[in-house]
């Protein structure tokens, strides 16, 4: 009975984007930890994650077909080496990306939480 609620496009998209935000935060932490490692190449979410999300949303019925989409990490090919040893991590950029990702994570968490609060209110009849 409540299954269609959890398969709605908005809820599933927010969940997938939240998964991506969590993985991006791990990537940023890895980049910062390796900022002084010679030859380390910056990592981020694989670009195909966003492409897959867009194509699934355009095809319709995203809520039922979203399980196959999973964010993964990949080397950031657009990052240039900033040091003679080939390291491509710019610490200032990583800190800026961390702040941006934290805001996105909070926003997506609120969307998912509000969806669950509405469901709880519908079941109990009381505001949460």
JSON list of C-alpha atoms in Angstrom, two decimals:
[
{"chain": "A", "resi": 1, "resn": "UNK", "atom": "CA", "xyz": [0.00, 0.00, 0.00]},
{"chain": "A", "resi": 2, "resn": "UNK", "atom": "CA", "xyz": [2.78, 2.47, 0.83]},
{"chain": "A", "resi": 3, "resn": "UNK", "atom": "CA", "xyz": [5.08, 0.99, -1.81]},
{"chain": "A", "resi": 4, "resn": "UNK", "atom": "CA", "xyz": [4.10, 3.59, -4.47]},
{"chain": "A", "resi": 5, "resn": "UNK", "atom": "CA", "xyz": [5.20, 6.38, -2.12]},
{"chain": "A", "resi": 6, "resn": "UNK", "atom": "CA", "xyz": [8.71, 5.01, -1.93]},
{"chain": "A", "resi": 7, "resn": "UNK", "atom": "CA", "xyz": [8.83, 4.49, -5.69]},
{"chain": "A", "resi": 8, "resn": "UNK", "atom": "CA", "xyz": [7.87, 8.06, -6.57]},
{"chain": "A", "resi": 9, "resn": "UNK", "atom": "CA", "xyz": [10.32, 9.78, -8.89]},
{"chain": "A", "resi": 10, "resn": "UNK", "atom": "CA", "xyz": [11.06, 12.65, -6.50]},
{"chain": "A", "resi": 11, "resn": "UNK", "atom": "CA", "xyz": [11.76, 10.40, -3.53]},
{"chain": "A", "resi": 12, "resn": "UNK", "atom": "CA", "xyz": [13.96, 8.01, -5.52]},
{"chain": "A", "resi": 13, "resn": "UNK", "atom": "CA", "xyz": [15.84, 10.84, -7.21]},
{"chain": "A", "resi": 14, "resn": "UNK", "atom": "CA", "xyz": [16.52, 12.49, -3.83]},
{"chain": "A", "resi": 15, "resn": "UNK", "atom": "CA", "xyz": [17.76, 9.16, -2.46]},
{"chain": "A", "resi": 16, "resn": "UNK", "atom": "CA", "xyz": [20.08, 8.60, -5.41]},
{"chain": "A", "resi": 17, "resn": "UNK", "atom": "CA", "xyz": [21.43, 12.15, -5.21]},
{"chain": "A", "resi": 18, "resn": "UNK", "atom": "CA", "xyz": [21.94, 11.66, -1.48]},
{"chain": "A", "resi": 19, "resn": "UNK", "atom": "CA", "xyz": [23.94, 8.49, -2.20]},
{"chain": "A", "resi": 20, "resn": "UNK", "atom": "CA", "xyz": [26.02, 10.54, -4.62]},
{"chain": "A", "resi": 21, "resn": "UNK", "atom": "CA", "xyz": [26.56, 13.30, -2.06]},
{"chain": "A", "resi": 22, "resn": "UNK", "atom": "CA", "xyz": [27.79, 10.78, 0.52]},
{"chain": "A", "resi": 23, "resn": "UNK", "atom": "CA", "xyz": [30.20, 9.22, -1.97]},
{"chain": "A", "resi": 24, "resn": "UNK", "atom": "CA", "xyz": [31.40, 12.65, -3.12]},
{"chain": "A", "resi": 25, "resn": "UNK", "atom": "CA", "xyz": [32.16, 13.53, 0.51]},
{"chain": "A", "resi": 26, "resn": "UNK", "atom": "CA", "xyz": [34.28, 10.38, 0.78]},
{"chain": "A", "resi": 27, "resn": "UNK", "atom": "CA", "xyz": [36.09, 11.39, -2.41]},
{"chain": "A", "resi": 28, "resn": "UNK", "atom": "CA", "xyz": [36.76, 14.89, -1.08]},
{"chain": "A", "resi": 29, "resn": "UNK", "atom": "CA", "xyz": [38.11, 13.43, 2.18]},
{"chain": "A", "resi": 30, "resn": "UNK", "atom": "CA", "xyz": [40.37, 11.12, 0.18]},
{"chain": "A", "resi": 31, "resn": "UNK", "atom": "CA", "xyz": [41.59, 14.03, -1.94]},
{"chain": "A", "resi": 32, "resn": "UNK", "atom": "CA", "xyz": [42.38, 16.15, 1.11]},
{"chain": "A", "resi": 33, "resn": "UNK", "atom": "CA", "xyz": [44.15, 13.24, 2.82]},
{"chain": "A", "resi": 34, "resn": "UNK", "atom": "CA", "xyz": [46.32, 12.75, -0.28]},
{"chain": "A", "resi": 35, "resn": "UNK", "atom": "CA", "xyz": [47.02, 16.42, -1.02]},
{"chain": "A", "resi": 36, "resn": "UNK", "atom": "CA", "xyz": [50.72, 15.86, -0.32]},
{"chain": "A", "resi": 37, "resn": "UNK", "atom": "CA", "xyz": [51.02, 12.41, -1.91]},
{"chain": "A", "resi": 38, "resn": "UNK", "atom": "CA", "xyz": [53.27, 12.55, -4.96]},
{"chain": "A", "resi": 39, "resn": "UNK", "atom": "CA", "xyz": [51.49, 11.55, -8.16]},
{"chain": "A", "resi": 40, "resn": "UNK", "atom": "CA", "xyz": [48.03, 11.31, -6.56]},
{"chain": "A", "resi": 41, "resn": "UNK", "atom": "CA", "xyz": [45.23, 12.12, -8.99]},
{"chain": "A", "resi": 42, "resn": "UNK", "atom": "CA", "xyz": [42.04, 13.77, -7.74]},
{"chain": "A", "resi": 43, "resn": "UNK", "atom": "CA", "xyz": [38.93, 11.55, -7.59]},
{"chain": "A", "resi": 44, "resn": "UNK", "atom": "CA", "xyz": [35.25, 12.51, -7.81]},
{"chain": "A", "resi": 45, "resn": "UNK", "atom": "CA", "xyz": [31.93, 10.96, -8.77]},
{"chain": "A", "resi": 46, "resn": "UNK", "atom": "CA", "xyz": [32.07, 9.30, -12.16]},
{"chain": "A", "resi": 47, "resn": "UNK", "atom": "CA", "xyz": [30.44, 11.58, -14.76]},
{"chain": "A", "resi": 48, "resn": "UNK", "atom": "CA", "xyz": [28.22, 8.74, -15.98]},
{"chain": "A", "resi": 49, "resn": "UNK", "atom": "CA", "xyz": [26.20, 8.91, -12.72]},
{"chain": "A", "resi": 50, "resn": "UNK", "atom": "CA", "xyz": [24.63, 12.24, -13.69]},
{"chain": "A", "resi": 51, "resn": "UNK", "atom": "CA", "xyz": [24.16, 11.03, -17.26]},
{"chain": "A", "resi": 52, "resn": "UNK", "atom": "CA", "xyz": [22.36, 7.90, -16.08]},
{"chain": "A", "resi": 53, "resn": "UNK", "atom": "CA", "xyz": [20.10, 9.92, -13.78]},
{"chain": "A", "resi": 54, "resn": "UNK", "atom": "CA", "xyz": [19.16, 12.32, -16.57]},
{"chain": "A", "resi": 55, "resn": "UNK", "atom": "CA", "xyz": [18.42, 9.56, -19.06]},
{"chain": "A", "resi": 56, "resn": "UNK", "atom": "CA", "xyz": [16.30, 7.59, -16.57]},
{"chain": "A", "resi": 57, "resn": "UNK", "atom": "CA", "xyz": [14.32, 10.72, -15.63]},
{"chain": "A", "resi": 58, "resn": "UNK", "atom": "CA", "xyz": [13.76, 11.53, -19.32]},
{"chain": "A", "resi": 59, "resn": "UNK", "atom": "CA", "xyz": [12.58, 7.97, -19.99]},
{"chain": "A", "resi": 60, "resn": "UNK", "atom": "CA", "xyz": [9.97, 8.23, -17.22]},
{"chain": "A", "resi": 61, "resn": "UNK", "atom": "CA", "xyz": [9.12, 5.81, -14.42]},
{"chain": "A", "resi": 62, "resn": "UNK", "atom": "CA", "xyz": [12.39, 6.57, -12.65]},
{"chain": "A", "resi": 63, "resn": "UNK", "atom": "CA", "xyz": [11.03, 5.36, -9.32]},
{"chain": "A", "resi": 64, "resn": "UNK", "atom": "CA", "xyz": [10.71, 1.76, -10.47]},
{"chain": "A", "resi": 65, "resn": "UNK", "atom": "CA", "xyz": [13.97, 1.57, -12.45]},
{"chain": "A", "resi": 66, "resn": "UNK", "atom": "CA", "xyz": [16.40, 3.45, -10.21]},
{"chain": "A", "resi": 67, "resn": "UNK", "atom": "CA", "xyz": [17.98, 0.46, -8.47]},
{"chain": "A", "resi": 68, "resn": "UNK", "atom": "CA", "xyz": [20.41, -0.10, -11.33]},
{"chain": "A", "resi": 69, "resn": "UNK", "atom": "CA", "xyz": [21.94, 3.37, -10.93]},
{"chain": "A", "resi": 70, "resn": "UNK", "atom": "CA", "xyz": [24.76, 3.55, -8.41]},
{"chain": "A", "resi": 71, "resn": "UNK", "atom": "CA", "xyz": [27.31, 6.32, -7.96]},
{"chain": "A", "resi": 72, "resn": "UNK", "atom": "CA", "xyz": [30.94, 5.33, -8.37]},
{"chain": "A", "resi": 73, "resn": "UNK", "atom": "CA", "xyz": [34.24, 7.12, -8.02]},
{"chain": "A", "resi": 74, "resn": "UNK", "atom": "CA", "xyz": [36.61, 7.83, -10.88]},
{"chain": "A", "resi": 75, "resn": "UNK", "atom": "CA", "xyz": [39.73, 9.85, -11.48]},
{"chain": "A", "resi": 76, "resn": "UNK", "atom": "CA", "xyz": [38.88, 13.46, -12.35]},
{"chain": "A", "resi": 77, "resn": "UNK", "atom": "CA", "xyz": [40.33, 13.75, -15.83]},
{"chain": "A", "resi": 78, "resn": "UNK", "atom": "CA", "xyz": [39.71, 17.51, -15.94]},
{"chain": "A", "resi": 79, "resn": "UNK", "atom": "CA", "xyz": [41.92, 18.18, -12.89]},
{"chain": "A", "resi": 80, "resn": "UNK", "atom": "CA", "xyz": [45.30, 19.55, -13.84]},
{"chain": "A", "resi": 81, "resn": "UNK", "atom": "CA", "xyz": [48.50, 18.82, -11.99]},
{"chain": "A", "resi": 82, "resn": "UNK", "atom": "CA", "xyz": [49.26, 21.62, -9.57]},
{"chain": "A", "resi": 83, "resn": "UNK", "atom": "CA", "xyz": [52.63, 20.37, -8.42]},
{"chain": "A", "resi": 84, "resn": "UNK", "atom": "CA", "xyz": [55.76, 19.18, -10.19]},
{"chain": "A", "resi": 85, "resn": "UNK", "atom": "CA", "xyz": [55.25, 15.66, -8.78]},
{"chain": "A", "resi": 86, "resn": "UNK", "atom": "CA", "xyz": [51.95, 15.23, -10.70]},
{"chain": "A", "resi": 87, "resn": "UNK", "atom": "CA", "xyz": [49.54, 15.63, -7.78]},
{"chain": "A", "resi": 88, "resn": "UNK", "atom": "CA", "xyz": [46.27, 17.18, -9.01]},
{"chain": "A", "resi": 89, "resn": "UNK", "atom": "CA", "xyz": [44.66, 18.09, -5.67]},
{"chain": "A", "resi": 90, "resn": "UNK", "atom": "CA", "xyz": [44.05, 21.79, -4.99]},
{"chain": "A", "resi": 91, "resn": "UNK", "atom": "CA", "xyz": [43.28, 22.01, -1.29]},
{"chain": "A", "resi": 92, "resn": "UNK", "atom": "CA", "xyz": [41.30, 25.28, -1.61]},
{"chain": "A", "resi": 93, "resn": "UNK", "atom": "CA", "xyz": [39.09, 23.75, -4.28]},
{"chain": "A", "resi": 94, "resn": "UNK", "atom": "CA", "xyz": [38.51, 20.65, -2.17]},
{"chain": "A", "resi": 95, "resn": "UNK", "atom": "CA", "xyz": [37.46, 22.74, 0.84]},
{"chain": "A", "resi": 96, "resn": "UNK", "atom": "CA", "xyz": [35.07, 24.74, -1.36]},
{"chain": "A", "resi": 97, "resn": "UNK", "atom": "CA", "xyz": [33.64, 21.50, -2.80]},
{"chain": "A", "resi": 98, "resn": "UNK", "atom": "CA", "xyz": [33.25, 20.10, 0.72]},
{"chain": "A", "resi": 99, "resn": "UNK", "atom": "CA", "xyz": [31.19, 23.12, 1.79]},
{"chain": "A", "resi": 100, "resn": "UNK", "atom": "CA", "xyz": [29.04, 22.92, -1.33]},
{"chain": "A", "resi": 101, "resn": "UNK", "atom": "CA", "xyz": [28.54, 19.19, -0.88]},
{"chain": "A", "resi": 102, "resn": "UNK", "atom": "CA", "xyz": [27.54, 19.67, 2.77]},
{"chain": "A", "resi": 103, "resn": "UNK", "atom": "CA", "xyz": [24.81, 22.13, 1.71]},
{"chain": "A", "resi": 104, "resn": "UNK", "atom": "CA", "xyz": [23.56, 19.74, -0.99]},
{"chain": "A", "resi": 105, "resn": "UNK", "atom": "CA", "xyz": [23.58, 16.84, 1.49]},
{"chain": "A", "resi": 106, "resn": "UNK", "atom": "CA", "xyz": [21.55, 18.83, 4.02]},
{"chain": "A", "resi": 107, "resn": "UNK", "atom": "CA", "xyz": [19.04, 19.85, 1.34]},
{"chain": "A", "resi": 108, "resn": "UNK", "atom": "CA", "xyz": [18.60, 16.28, 0.10]},
{"chain": "A", "resi": 109, "resn": "UNK", "atom": "CA", "xyz": [18.33, 14.95, 3.64]},
{"chain": "A", "resi": 110, "resn": "UNK", "atom": "CA", "xyz": [15.52, 17.42, 4.31]},
{"chain": "A", "resi": 111, "resn": "UNK", "atom": "CA", "xyz": [13.65, 16.26, 1.20]},
{"chain": "A", "resi": 112, "resn": "UNK", "atom": "CA", "xyz": [13.85, 12.59, 2.18]},
{"chain": "A", "resi": 113, "resn": "UNK", "atom": "CA", "xyz": [13.02, 13.37, 5.84]},
{"chain": "A", "resi": 114, "resn": "UNK", "atom": "CA", "xyz": [10.01, 15.49, 4.91]},
{"chain": "A", "resi": 115, "resn": "UNK", "atom": "CA", "xyz": [8.70, 12.71, 2.70]},
{"chain": "A", "resi": 116, "resn": "UNK", "atom": "CA", "xyz": [8.95, 10.26, 5.60]},
{"chain": "A", "resi": 117, "resn": "UNK", "atom": "CA", "xyz": [7.37, 12.77, 8.01]},
{"chain": "A", "resi": 118, "resn": "UNK", "atom": "CA", "xyz": [4.39, 13.18, 5.67]},
{"chain": "A", "resi": 119, "resn": "UNK", "atom": "CA", "xyz": [3.98, 9.42, 5.55]},
{"chain": "A", "resi": 120, "resn": "UNK", "atom": "CA", "xyz": [4.12, 9.20, 9.34]},
{"chain": "A", "resi": 121, "resn": "UNK", "atom": "CA", "xyz": [1.56, 11.96, 9.66]},
{"chain": "A", "resi": 122, "resn": "UNK", "atom": "CA", "xyz": [-0.73, 10.20, 7.20]},
{"chain": "A", "resi": 123, "resn": "UNK", "atom": "CA", "xyz": [-0.49, 6.99, 9.22]},
{"chain": "A", "resi": 124, "resn": "UNK", "atom": "CA", "xyz": [-0.82, 8.46, 12.72]},
{"chain": "A", "resi": 125, "resn": "UNK", "atom": "CA", "xyz": [-2.96, 11.51, 11.93]},
{"chain": "A", "resi": 126, "resn": "UNK", "atom": "CA", "xyz": [-0.68, 13.67, 14.09]},
{"chain": "A", "resi": 127, "resn": "UNK", "atom": "CA", "xyz": [1.89, 16.18, 12.99]},
{"chain": "A", "resi": 128, "resn": "UNK", "atom": "CA", "xyz": [5.45, 15.06, 13.54]}
]
